[in-house]
Coordinates of C-alpha atoms in Angstrom, one line a residue:
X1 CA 60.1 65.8 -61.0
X2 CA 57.1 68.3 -61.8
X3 CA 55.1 66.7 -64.7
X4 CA 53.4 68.8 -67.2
X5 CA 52.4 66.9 -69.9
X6 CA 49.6 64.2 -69.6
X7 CA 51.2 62.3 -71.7
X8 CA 54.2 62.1 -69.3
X9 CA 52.1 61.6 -66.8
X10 CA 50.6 58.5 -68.7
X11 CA 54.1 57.4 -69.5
X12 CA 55.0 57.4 -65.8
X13 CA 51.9 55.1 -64.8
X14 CA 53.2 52.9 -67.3
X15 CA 56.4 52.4 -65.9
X16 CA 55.5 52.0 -62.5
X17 CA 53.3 49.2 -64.2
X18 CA 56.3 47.9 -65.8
X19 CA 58.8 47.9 -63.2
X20 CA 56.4 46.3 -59.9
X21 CA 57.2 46.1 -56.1
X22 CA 60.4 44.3 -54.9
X23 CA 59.0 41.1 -53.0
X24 CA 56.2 41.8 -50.4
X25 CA 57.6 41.6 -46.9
X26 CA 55.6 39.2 -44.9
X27 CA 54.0 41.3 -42.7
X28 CA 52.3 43.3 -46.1
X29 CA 48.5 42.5 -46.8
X30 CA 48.1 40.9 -50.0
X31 CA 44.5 41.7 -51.6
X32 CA 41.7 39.0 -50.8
X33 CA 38.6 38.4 -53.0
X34 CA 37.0 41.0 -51.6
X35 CA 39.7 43.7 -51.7
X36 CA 40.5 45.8 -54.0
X37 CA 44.0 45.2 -55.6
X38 CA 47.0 47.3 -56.9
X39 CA 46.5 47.8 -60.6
X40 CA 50.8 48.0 -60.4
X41 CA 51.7 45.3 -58.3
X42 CA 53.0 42.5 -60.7
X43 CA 52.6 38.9 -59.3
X44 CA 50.9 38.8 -56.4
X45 CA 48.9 41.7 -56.0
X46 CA 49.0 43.4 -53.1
X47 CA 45.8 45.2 -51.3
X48 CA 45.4 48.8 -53.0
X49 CA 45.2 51.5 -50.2
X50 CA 43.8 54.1 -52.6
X51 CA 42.1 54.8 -56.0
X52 CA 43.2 57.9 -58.4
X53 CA 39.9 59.1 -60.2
X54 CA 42.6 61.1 -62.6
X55 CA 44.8 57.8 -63.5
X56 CA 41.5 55.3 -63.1
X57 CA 44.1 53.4 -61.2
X58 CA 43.7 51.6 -57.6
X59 CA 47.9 51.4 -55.8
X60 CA 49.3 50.0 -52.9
X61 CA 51.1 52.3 -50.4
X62 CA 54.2 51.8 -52.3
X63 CA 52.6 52.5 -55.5
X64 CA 51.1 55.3 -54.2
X65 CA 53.8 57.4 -52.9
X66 CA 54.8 59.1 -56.1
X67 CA 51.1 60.5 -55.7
X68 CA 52.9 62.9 -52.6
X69 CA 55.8 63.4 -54.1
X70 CA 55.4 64.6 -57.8
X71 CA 54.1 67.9 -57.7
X72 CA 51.7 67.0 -61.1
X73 CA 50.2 63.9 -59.4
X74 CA 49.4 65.5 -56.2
X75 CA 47.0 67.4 -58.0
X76 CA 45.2 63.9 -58.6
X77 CA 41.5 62.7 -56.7
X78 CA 42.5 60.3 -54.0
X79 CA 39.8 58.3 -52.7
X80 CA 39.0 55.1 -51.2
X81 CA 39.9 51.9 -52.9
X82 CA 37.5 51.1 -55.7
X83 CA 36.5 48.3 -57.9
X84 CA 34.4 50.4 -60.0
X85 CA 36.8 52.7 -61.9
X86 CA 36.6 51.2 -65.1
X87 CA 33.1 52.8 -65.1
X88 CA 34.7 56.0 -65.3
X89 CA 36.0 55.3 -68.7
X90 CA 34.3 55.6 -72.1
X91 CA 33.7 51.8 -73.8
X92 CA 33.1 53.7 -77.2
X93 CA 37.1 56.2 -77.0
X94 CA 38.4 54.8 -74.2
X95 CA 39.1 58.2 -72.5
X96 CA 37.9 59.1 -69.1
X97 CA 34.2 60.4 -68.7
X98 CA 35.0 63.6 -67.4
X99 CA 31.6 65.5 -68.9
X100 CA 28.2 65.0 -67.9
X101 CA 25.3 65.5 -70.5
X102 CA 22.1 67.1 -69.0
X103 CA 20.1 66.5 -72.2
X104 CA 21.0 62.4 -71.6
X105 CA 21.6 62.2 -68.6
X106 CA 24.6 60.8 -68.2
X107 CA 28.8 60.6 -67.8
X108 CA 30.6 61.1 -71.1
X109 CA 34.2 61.6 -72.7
X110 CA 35.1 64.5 -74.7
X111 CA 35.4 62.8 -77.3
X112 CA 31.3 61.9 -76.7
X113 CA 30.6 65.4 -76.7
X114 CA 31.6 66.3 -80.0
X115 CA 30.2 62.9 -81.5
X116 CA 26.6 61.8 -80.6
X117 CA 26.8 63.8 -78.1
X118 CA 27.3 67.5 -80.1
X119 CA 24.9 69.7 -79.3
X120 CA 24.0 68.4 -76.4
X121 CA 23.9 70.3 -72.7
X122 CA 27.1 69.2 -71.4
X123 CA 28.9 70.3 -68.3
X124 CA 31.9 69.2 -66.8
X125 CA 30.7 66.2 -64.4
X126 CA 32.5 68.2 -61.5
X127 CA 30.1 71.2 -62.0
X128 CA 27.3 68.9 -62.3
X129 CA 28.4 67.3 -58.8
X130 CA 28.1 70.6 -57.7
X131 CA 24.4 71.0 -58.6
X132 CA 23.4 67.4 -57.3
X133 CA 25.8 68.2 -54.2
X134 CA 23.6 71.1 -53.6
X135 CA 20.3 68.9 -54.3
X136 CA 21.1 66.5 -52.2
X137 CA 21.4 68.7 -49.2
X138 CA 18.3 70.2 -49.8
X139 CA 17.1 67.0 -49.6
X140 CA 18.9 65.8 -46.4
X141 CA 18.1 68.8 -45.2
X142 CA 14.0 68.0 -45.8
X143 CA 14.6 64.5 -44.4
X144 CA 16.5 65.8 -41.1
X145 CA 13.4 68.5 -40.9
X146 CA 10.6 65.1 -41.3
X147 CA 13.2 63.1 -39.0
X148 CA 12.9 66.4 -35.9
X149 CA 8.9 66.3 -37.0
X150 CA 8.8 62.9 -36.9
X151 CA 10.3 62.4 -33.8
X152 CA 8.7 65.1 -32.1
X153 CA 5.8 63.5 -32.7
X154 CA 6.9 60.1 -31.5
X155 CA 7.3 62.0 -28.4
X156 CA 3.8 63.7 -28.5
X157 CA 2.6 60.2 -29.1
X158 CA 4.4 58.8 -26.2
X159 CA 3.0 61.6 -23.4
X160 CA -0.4 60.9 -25.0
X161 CA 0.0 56.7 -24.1
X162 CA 1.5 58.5 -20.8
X163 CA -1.5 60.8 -19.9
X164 CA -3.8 57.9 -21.0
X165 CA -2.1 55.2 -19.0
X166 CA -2.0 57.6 -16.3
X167 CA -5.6 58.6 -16.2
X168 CA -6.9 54.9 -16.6
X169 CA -4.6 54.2 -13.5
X170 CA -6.1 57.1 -11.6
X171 CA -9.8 56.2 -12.6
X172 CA -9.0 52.8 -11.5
X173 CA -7.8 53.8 -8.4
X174 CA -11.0 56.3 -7.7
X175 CA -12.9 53.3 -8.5
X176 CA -11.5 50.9 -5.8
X177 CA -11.3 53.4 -3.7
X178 CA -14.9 54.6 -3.8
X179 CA -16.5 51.4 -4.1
X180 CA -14.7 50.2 -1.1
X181 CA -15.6 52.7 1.0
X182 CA -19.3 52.1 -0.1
X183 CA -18.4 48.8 1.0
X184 CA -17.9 49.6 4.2
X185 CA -20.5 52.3 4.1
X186 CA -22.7 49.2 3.8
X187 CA -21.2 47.1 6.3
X188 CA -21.9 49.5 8.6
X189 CA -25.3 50.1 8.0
X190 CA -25.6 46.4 8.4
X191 CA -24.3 46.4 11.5
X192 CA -25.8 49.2 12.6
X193 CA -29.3 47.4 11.5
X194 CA -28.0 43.9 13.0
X195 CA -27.4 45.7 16.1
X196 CA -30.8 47.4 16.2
X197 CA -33.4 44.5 15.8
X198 CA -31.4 42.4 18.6
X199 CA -31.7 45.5 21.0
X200 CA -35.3 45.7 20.0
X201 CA -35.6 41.5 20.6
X202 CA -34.6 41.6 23.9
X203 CA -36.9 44.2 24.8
X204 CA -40.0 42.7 23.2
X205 CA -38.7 38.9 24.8
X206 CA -38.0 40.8 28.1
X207 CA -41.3 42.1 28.1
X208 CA -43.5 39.0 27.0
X209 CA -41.6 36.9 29.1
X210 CA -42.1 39.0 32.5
X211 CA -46.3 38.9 31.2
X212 CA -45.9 35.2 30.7
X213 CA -44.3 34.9 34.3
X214 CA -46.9 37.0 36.0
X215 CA -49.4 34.5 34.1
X216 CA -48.5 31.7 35.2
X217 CA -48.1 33.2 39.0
X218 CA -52.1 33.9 38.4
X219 CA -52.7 30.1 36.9
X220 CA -50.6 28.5 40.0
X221 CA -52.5 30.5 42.3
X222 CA -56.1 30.2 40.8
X223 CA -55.4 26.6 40.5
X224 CA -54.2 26.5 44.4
X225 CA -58.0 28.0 45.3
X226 CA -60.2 25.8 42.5
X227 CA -58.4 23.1 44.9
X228 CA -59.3 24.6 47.9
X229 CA -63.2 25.1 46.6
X230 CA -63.1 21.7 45.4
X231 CA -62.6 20.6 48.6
X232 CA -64.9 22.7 50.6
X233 CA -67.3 21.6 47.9
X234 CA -67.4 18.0 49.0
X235 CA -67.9 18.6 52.9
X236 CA -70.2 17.0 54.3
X237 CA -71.1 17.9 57.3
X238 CA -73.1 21.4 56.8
X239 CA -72.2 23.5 59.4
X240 CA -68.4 23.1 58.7
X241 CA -68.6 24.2 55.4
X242 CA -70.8 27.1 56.2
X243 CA -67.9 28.2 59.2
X244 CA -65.0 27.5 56.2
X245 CA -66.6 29.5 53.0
X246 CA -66.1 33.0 54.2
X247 CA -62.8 32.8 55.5
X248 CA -62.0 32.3 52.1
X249 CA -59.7 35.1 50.6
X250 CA -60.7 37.1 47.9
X251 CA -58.8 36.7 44.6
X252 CA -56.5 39.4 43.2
X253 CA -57.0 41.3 40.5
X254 CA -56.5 39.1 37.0
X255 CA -53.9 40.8 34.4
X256 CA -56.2 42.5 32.1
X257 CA -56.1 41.4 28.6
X258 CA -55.1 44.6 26.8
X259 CA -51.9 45.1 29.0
X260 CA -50.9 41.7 26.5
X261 CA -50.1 43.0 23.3
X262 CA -49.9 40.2 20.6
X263 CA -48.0 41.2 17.6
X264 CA -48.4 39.8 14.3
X265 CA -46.2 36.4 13.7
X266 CA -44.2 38.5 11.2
X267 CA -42.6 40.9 14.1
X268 CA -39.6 42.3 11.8
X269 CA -41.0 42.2 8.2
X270 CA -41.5 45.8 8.3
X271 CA -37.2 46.2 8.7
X272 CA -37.1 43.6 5.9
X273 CA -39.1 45.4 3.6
X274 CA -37.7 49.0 4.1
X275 CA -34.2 47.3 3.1
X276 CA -35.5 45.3 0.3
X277 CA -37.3 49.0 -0.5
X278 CA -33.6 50.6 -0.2
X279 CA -32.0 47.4 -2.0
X280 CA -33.5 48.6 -4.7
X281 CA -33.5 51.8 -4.8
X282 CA -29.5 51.5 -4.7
X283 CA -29.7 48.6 -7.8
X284 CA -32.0 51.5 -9.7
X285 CA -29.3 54.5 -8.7
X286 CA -25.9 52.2 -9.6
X287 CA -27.6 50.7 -13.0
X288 CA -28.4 54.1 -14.1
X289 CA -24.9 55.7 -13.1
X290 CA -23.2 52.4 -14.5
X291 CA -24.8 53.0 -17.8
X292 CA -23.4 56.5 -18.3
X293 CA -20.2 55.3 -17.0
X294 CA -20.1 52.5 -19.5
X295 CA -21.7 54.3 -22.7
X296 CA -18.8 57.2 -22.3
X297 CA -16.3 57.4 -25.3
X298 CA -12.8 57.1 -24.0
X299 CA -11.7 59.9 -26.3
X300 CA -14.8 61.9 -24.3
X301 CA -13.3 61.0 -20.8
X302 CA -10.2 62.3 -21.8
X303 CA -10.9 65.2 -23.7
X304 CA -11.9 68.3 -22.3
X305 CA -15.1 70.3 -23.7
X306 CA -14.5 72.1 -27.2
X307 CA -14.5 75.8 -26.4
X308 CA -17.4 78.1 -27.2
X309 CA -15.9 81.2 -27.7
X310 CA -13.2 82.9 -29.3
X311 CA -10.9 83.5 -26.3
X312 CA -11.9 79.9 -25.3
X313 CA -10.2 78.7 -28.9
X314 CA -7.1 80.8 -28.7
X315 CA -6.2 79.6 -25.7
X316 CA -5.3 76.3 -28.3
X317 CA -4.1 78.3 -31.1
X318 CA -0.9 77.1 -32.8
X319 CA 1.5 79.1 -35.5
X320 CA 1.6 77.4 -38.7
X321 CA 3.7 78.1 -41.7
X322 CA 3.6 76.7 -45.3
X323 CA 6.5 74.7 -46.9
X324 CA 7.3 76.1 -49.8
X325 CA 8.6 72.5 -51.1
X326 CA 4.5 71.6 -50.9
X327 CA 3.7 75.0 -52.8
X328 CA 2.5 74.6 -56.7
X329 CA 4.7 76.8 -58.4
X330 CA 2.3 79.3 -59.3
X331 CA 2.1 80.2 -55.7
X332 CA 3.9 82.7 -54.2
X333 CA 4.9 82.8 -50.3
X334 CA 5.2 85.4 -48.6
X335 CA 4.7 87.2 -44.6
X336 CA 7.2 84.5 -43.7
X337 CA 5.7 81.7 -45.4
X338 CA 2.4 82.6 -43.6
X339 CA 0.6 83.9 -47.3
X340 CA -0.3 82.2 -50.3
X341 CA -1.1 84.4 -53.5
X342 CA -1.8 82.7 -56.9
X343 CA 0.4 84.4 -59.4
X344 CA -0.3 84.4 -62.9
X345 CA 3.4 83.9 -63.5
X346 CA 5.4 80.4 -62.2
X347 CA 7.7 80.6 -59.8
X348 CA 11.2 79.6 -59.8
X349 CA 11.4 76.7 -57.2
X350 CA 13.9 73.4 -57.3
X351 CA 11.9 70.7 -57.9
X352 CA 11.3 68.7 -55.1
X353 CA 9.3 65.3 -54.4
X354 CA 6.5 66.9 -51.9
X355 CA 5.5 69.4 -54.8
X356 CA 1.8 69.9 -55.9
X357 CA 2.1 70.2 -59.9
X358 CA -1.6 69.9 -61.3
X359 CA -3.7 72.1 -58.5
X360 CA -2.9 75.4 -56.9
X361 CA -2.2 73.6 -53.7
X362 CA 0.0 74.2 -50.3
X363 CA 0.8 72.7 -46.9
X364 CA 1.8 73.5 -43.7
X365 CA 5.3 72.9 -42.3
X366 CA 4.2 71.6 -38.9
X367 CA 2.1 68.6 -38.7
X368 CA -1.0 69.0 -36.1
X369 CA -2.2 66.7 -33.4
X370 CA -3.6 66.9 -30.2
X371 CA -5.6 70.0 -29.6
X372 CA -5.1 73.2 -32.2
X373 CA -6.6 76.4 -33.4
X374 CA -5.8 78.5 -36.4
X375 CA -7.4 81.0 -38.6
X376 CA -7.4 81.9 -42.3
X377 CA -7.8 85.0 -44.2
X378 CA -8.4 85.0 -47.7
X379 CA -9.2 87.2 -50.3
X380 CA -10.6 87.5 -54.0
X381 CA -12.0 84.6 -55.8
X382 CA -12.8 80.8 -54.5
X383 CA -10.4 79.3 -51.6
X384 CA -10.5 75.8 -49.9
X385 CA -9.7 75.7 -46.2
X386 CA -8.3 72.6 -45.8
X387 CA -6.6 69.6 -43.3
X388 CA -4.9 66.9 -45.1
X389 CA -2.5 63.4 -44.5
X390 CA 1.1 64.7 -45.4
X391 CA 0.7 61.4 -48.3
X392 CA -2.0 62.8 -49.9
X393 CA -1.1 62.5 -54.0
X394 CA 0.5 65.5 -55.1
X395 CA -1.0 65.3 -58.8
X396 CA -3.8 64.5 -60.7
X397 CA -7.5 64.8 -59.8
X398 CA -7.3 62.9 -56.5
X399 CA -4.7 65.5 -54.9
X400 CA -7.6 67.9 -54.6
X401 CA -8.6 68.9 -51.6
X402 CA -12.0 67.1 -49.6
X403 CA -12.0 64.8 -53.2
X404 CA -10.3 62.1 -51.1
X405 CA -10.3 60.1 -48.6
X406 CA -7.4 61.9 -47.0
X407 CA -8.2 65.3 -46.8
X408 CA -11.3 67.5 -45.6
X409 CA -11.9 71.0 -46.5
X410 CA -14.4 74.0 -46.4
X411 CA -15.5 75.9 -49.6
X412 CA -15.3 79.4 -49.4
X413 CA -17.0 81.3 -52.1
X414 CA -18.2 84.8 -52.5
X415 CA -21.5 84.2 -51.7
X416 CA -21.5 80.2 -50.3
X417 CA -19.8 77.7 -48.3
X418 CA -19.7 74.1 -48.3
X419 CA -18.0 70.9 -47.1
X420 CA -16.6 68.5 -48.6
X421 CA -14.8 65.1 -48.3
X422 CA -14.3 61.8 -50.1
X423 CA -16.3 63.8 -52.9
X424 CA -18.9 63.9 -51.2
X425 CA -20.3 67.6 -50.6
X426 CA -22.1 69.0 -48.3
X427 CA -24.2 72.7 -48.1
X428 CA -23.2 74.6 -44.9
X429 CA -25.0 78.2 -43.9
X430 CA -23.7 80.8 -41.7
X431 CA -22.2 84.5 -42.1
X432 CA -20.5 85.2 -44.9
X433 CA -16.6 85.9 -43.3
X434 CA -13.2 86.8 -45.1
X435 CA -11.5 84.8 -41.9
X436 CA -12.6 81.4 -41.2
X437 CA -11.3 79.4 -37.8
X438 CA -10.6 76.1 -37.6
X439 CA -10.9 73.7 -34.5
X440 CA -9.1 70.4 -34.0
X441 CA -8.9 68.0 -31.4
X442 CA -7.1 65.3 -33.1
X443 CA -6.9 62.3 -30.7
X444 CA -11.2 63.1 -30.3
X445 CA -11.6 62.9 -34.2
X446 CA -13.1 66.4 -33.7
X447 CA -12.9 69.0 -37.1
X448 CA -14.8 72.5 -36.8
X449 CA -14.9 75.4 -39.2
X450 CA -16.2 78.8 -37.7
X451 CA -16.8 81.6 -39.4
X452 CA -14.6 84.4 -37.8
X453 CA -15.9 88.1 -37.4
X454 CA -14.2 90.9 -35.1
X455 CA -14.3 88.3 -31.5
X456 CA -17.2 86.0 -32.6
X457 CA -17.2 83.5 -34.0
X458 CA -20.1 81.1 -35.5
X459 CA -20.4 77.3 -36.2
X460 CA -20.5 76.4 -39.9
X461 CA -19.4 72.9 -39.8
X462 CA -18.4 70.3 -37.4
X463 CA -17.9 66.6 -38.1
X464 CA -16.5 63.8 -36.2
X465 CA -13.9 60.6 -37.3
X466 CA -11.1 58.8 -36.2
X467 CA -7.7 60.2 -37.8
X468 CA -5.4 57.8 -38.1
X469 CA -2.1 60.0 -38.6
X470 CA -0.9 63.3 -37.9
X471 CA -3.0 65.9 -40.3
X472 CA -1.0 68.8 -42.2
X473 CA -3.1 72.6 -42.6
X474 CA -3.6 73.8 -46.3
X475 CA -5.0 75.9 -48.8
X476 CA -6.4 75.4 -52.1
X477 CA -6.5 79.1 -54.5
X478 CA -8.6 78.8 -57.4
X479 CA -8.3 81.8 -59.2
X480 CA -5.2 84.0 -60.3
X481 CA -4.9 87.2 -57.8
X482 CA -6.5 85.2 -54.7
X483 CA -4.8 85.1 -51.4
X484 CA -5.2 83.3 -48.2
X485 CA -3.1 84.0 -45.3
X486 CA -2.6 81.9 -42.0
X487 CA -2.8 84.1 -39.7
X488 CA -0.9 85.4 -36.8
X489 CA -3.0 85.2 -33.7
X490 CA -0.7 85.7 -30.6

């Protein structure tokens, strides 16, 4: 049967309404609370298997099957059960909402369009589909883009917690290892000193106690003959003691007095001393050293020294882009989304959510951390140089670049620069440049501006914070025919 009329059609749903299933087998589901049920089945209702957008009915399988086998209804949107199909039809007529007006925004019948409706932009809610089909991959395709940044920083992030981890383990390990072999720098030298006063000891005991031997052989011995000449002394009988007196031997020689050399009761204070000298000597030496250790920035242990030339900043430059989904619409992109020129004329971009509206205002596609160099050329009137949060506001007074709190940004007029962030601005001198550089070491809060000239460049303003999240390039034009470009620099 090949049905041509709608009202056939119609008819034909209403029969199959009319006539219902023979009884279920057992082994059918019947529909729960939570299923979706045949808008055919009669009685117990059995669980629909699909939903006809084109009939606004949900059928079983059995109720289905005229779907594949009339020619007419297998023209008909299939999809998955639904509960909500009655939204598809008009309250007001009754008729399916098969328009969609733009000017209301929202699903309507045609009976809708020629009624409140007339005059309206309508389309058919399939072509409008279309267009939000289209807008909504746009807009999955922004999210996947965020989702490869965003990961990709995740993993930046993780090799920095990697290389900081690492290099704390490594400094530790330095550590022990030098201090222990101080340590035993020390121990030796103590030993060595230990071993050097006990030699010295024995020699100097060794040596008084031979002089105090040698002594006491002289005391014995002159004691021996006071005896003797005591004894001689008391003879009586004259003659006796006249024959006895010169066979007396002569005494030896006494040990003279200066061979004994008597030291000072302190006999080591001089090796005390010289250590207590060298104690603190070291004590000066380790709380000097330990002060520079301890007063050093961990973001200055880890961070190598910001270049000082132009080479020296290449060697850190990175390519950045702008995202035309950032780009106010009098902006025009262009050099592959490297150049920025305001145009007197809008533009026709989508709208989109990341959109500046109220300032002449663009960002970079790639979000910066770590260590990065770029340069910017611009031309005509007044352009701001700027970093930013990728959350800064995109409208109103507080989206301006360096009048935030999330965003800083160099001046460039004809004739001046100046800095400026939080509102708050700041004078800077230097040569005047169509190209200015900018310098960032992210994870060391470091933000420079030079002033770039042939393969100089010069200093105009460096500041130092702690950023918080990943920081997004952009420029700022202030008046119609002014470009700035990012340039390409390898």
């Amino acid at each position: 049967m090949d049905l041509k009329d709608p009202e056939q059609e119609a008819a034909l749903v209403e029969e199959l309404k009319k006539t219902g299933p023979p009884a279920a087998p057992a082994d059918l589901c019947y529909a729960g609370a939570e299923d979706v049920a045949c808008d055919v089945c009669t009685g117990r209702k059995l669980r629909a298997c699909k939903s006809c957008l084109v009939c606004l009915i949900s059928y079983c399988e059995k109720h289905l099957q005229p779907h594949y086998d009339v020619a007419q209804l297998k023209k008909h949107k299939l999809v998955e059960p639904s509960k909500k199909l009655q939204e598809n039809i008009c309250s007001r007529h009754n008729k399916a909402r098969k328009l969609f007006c733009r000017t209301d925004q929202q699903s309507i019948c045609y009976l809708c369009s020629v009624d409140e409706h007339k005059g309206h932009d309508t389309v058919s809610a399939a072509a409008e589909r279309t267009e939000r089909q289209r807008e909504l991959e746009g807009s999955r395709l922004n999210i996947q883009q965020r989702i490869q940044d965003g990961e990709k920083e995740v993993k930046l992030l993780q090799h920095e917690v990697e290389a900081i981890n690492g290099s704390a383990d490594k400094a530790v390990e330095d550590s022990e290892k030098t201090f222990t072999e101080l340590i035993r720098l020390m121990e030796k030298r103590s030993s060595d000193v230990k071993q050097q006063v006990r030699s010295q000891q024995e020699r100097e005991v060794s040596r008084v106690r031979e002089l105090q031997e040698k002594l006491e052989q002289e005391i014995s011995e002159l004691k021996r003959r006071d005896a003797e000449l005591k004894l001689l002394s008391h003879t009586e009988d004259h003659n006796q003691f006249l024959l006895s007196y010169p066979s007396l031997p002569a005494l030896s020689e006494p040990t003279h007095s200066s061979s004994i050399y008597i030291r000072p009761l302190s006999y080591f204070e001089d090796v005390t001393a010289a250590l207590s000298a060298l104690r603190d000597k070291l004590q000066d030496v380790l709380r000097e050293e330990w002060t520079n250790v301890s007063s050093t920035e961990v973001d200055v242990l880890l961070s190598a020294a910001e270049p000082t030339t132009r080479a020296g900043f290449l060697k850190y430059s990175q390519e950045v882009t702008l995202d035309p989904n950032t780009a106010e619409t009098h902006l025009l992109l262009s050099e592959g989304s490297r150049k920025a020129t305001f145009m007197k004329q809008p533009q026709s971009y989508s709208s989109h959510p990341d959109r500046f509206t109220d300032y002449k205002q663009v960002l970079s596609r790639e979000s910066l951390t770590g260590r990065c160099y770029w340069e910017v050329e611009w031309r005509g009137g007044r352009v701001y140089v700027a970093v930013t949060y990728k959350n800064i506001s995109r409208a109103g007074d507080e989206c301006r670049f360096g009048l935030n709190d999330k965003s800083w940004s160099l001046d460039c007029n004809q004739n001046s620069y100046s800095f400026r962030y939080n509102s708050k601005c700041t004078n800077v001198s230097g040569p005047q440049s169509s190209r200015v550089g900018v310098y960032l070491d992210h994870r060391a809060g470091i933000l420079s501006f030079y002033s770039s000239v042939s393969n100089t460049t010069t200093l105009l303003h460096r500041m130092q914070t702690t950023f918080t999240q990943p920081l997004h390039a952009g420029v700022w034009l202030c008046c119609v025919g002014t470009t700035a470009e990012l340039c390409k620099l390898k």
